Coordinates of C-alpha atoms in Angstrom, one line a residue:
M1 CA -15.2 23.7 -5.0
Q2 CA -13.6 23.4 -8.3
K3 CA -10.6 21.5 -6.8
I4 CA -12.9 19.1 -5.6
Y5 CA -14.5 18.3 -8.9
A6 CA -10.8 18.3 -10.6
T7 CA -9.6 15.9 -8.3
L8 CA -12.7 13.9 -8.4
E9 CA -12.3 13.9 -12.3
W10 CA -8.5 12.7 -12.1
I11 CA -9.6 10.0 -9.6
S12 CA -12.4 8.7 -12.4
A13 CA -9.9 9.3 -15.3
D14 CA -7.4 7.2 -13.4
Y15 CA -10.0 4.7 -12.7
Q16 CA -10.7 4.8 -16.5
T17 CA -7.1 4.3 -17.6
N18 CA -6.7 1.0 -15.5
S19 CA -9.4 0.1 -12.9
F20 CA -7.7 -3.1 -12.0
R21 CA -4.5 -1.2 -10.9
F22 CA -7.0 1.6 -9.4
I23 CA -8.7 -1.3 -7.3
V24 CA -5.5 -2.7 -6.4
E25 CA -4.1 0.6 -5.1
V26 CA -7.2 1.2 -2.9
V27 CA -7.0 -2.3 -1.6
A28 CA -3.5 -1.5 -0.6
W29 CA -4.1 1.9 0.8
A30 CA -7.3 0.2 3.0
L31 CA -4.7 -2.3 4.0
S32 CA -2.0 0.1 5.3
I33 CA -4.3 2.3 7.1
G34 CA -5.8 -0.8 8.9
C35 CA -2.4 -1.8 9.7
S36 CA -1.9 1.6 11.2
I37 CA -4.8 1.6 13.2
V38 CA -4.5 -1.8 14.5
M39 CA -0.8 -0.6 15.7
A40 CA -2.4 2.3 17.5
L41 CA -4.5 0.5 19.2
T42 CA -2.7 -2.5 20.3
V43 CA 0.7 -0.8 21.4
P44 CA 2.7 -1.7 23.4
N45 CA 2.0 -5.2 22.2
P46 CA 0.7 -5.4 18.5
P47 CA 0.5 -8.3 16.8
L48 CA 3.5 -8.3 14.7
L49 CA 3.6 -11.2 12.9
E50 CA 0.1 -10.7 11.3
L51 CA 0.5 -6.8 10.9
Y52 CA 3.7 -7.8 8.5
I53 CA 2.3 -10.0 6.4
V54 CA -0.6 -7.9 6.1
W55 CA 1.8 -4.8 5.4
I56 CA 4.0 -6.6 3.3
S57 CA 1.0 -7.8 1.2
G58 CA 0.0 -4.1 0.5
C59 CA 3.7 -3.0 0.2
L60 CA 3.8 -5.6 -2.6
M61 CA 0.6 -4.4 -4.4
Y62 CA 2.3 -0.9 -4.1
T63 CA 5.1 -2.7 -5.9
W64 CA 3.2 -4.0 -8.7
S65 CA 1.2 -0.3 -9.1
A66 CA 4.4 1.7 -9.2
W67 CA 5.7 -0.6 -11.9
T68 CA 2.6 -0.4 -14.3
R69 CA 2.4 3.4 -13.8
G70 CA 6.2 3.7 -14.4
S71 CA 6.7 5.6 -11.0
F72 CA 10.6 4.6 -10.4
G73 CA 10.4 6.6 -6.9
M74 CA 7.4 4.6 -5.7
L75 CA 8.9 1.4 -7.4
A76 CA 12.1 2.0 -5.1
N77 CA 10.1 3.0 -2.2
Y78 CA 8.2 -0.3 -1.9
L79 CA 10.8 -2.3 -2.9
A80 CA 12.8 -1.4 -0.1
L81 CA 10.1 -1.6 2.2
V82 CA 9.1 -5.1 1.2
V83 CA 13.1 -6.1 1.7
I84 CA 12.7 -4.1 4.9
D85 CA 9.9 -5.6 6.5
I86 CA 10.8 -9.3 4.8
V87 CA 13.6 -9.1 7.4
G88 CA 11.8 -7.8 10.1
L89 CA 9.3 -10.6 9.5
V90 CA 11.8 -13.3 9.5
R91 CA 13.2 -12.2 12.6
I92 CA 10.1 -12.6 14.2
I93 CA 9.4 -16.2 12.9
I94 CA 12.8 -17.5 13.8
S95 CA 12.7 -15.7 17.3

């Protein structure tokens, strides 16, 4: 139970440090989970165009959040995902 309280305190402290970034990260997380749910429910023919747009938007949010946190690993990961997925989006649009 102590771990749960410590986690809730950590979340609260994170919100207090930068509430805007916290909200951006929660929205990006919700978009990510939403994309995964839609993908799982619509396989084998998911709406890739729409999913790519939402997914890239969430990745851009995470990229900004990583930059403001000073987290290089997270920044590099989400920048790479943005670039890779923009290539996929462009390929869908031109095909």
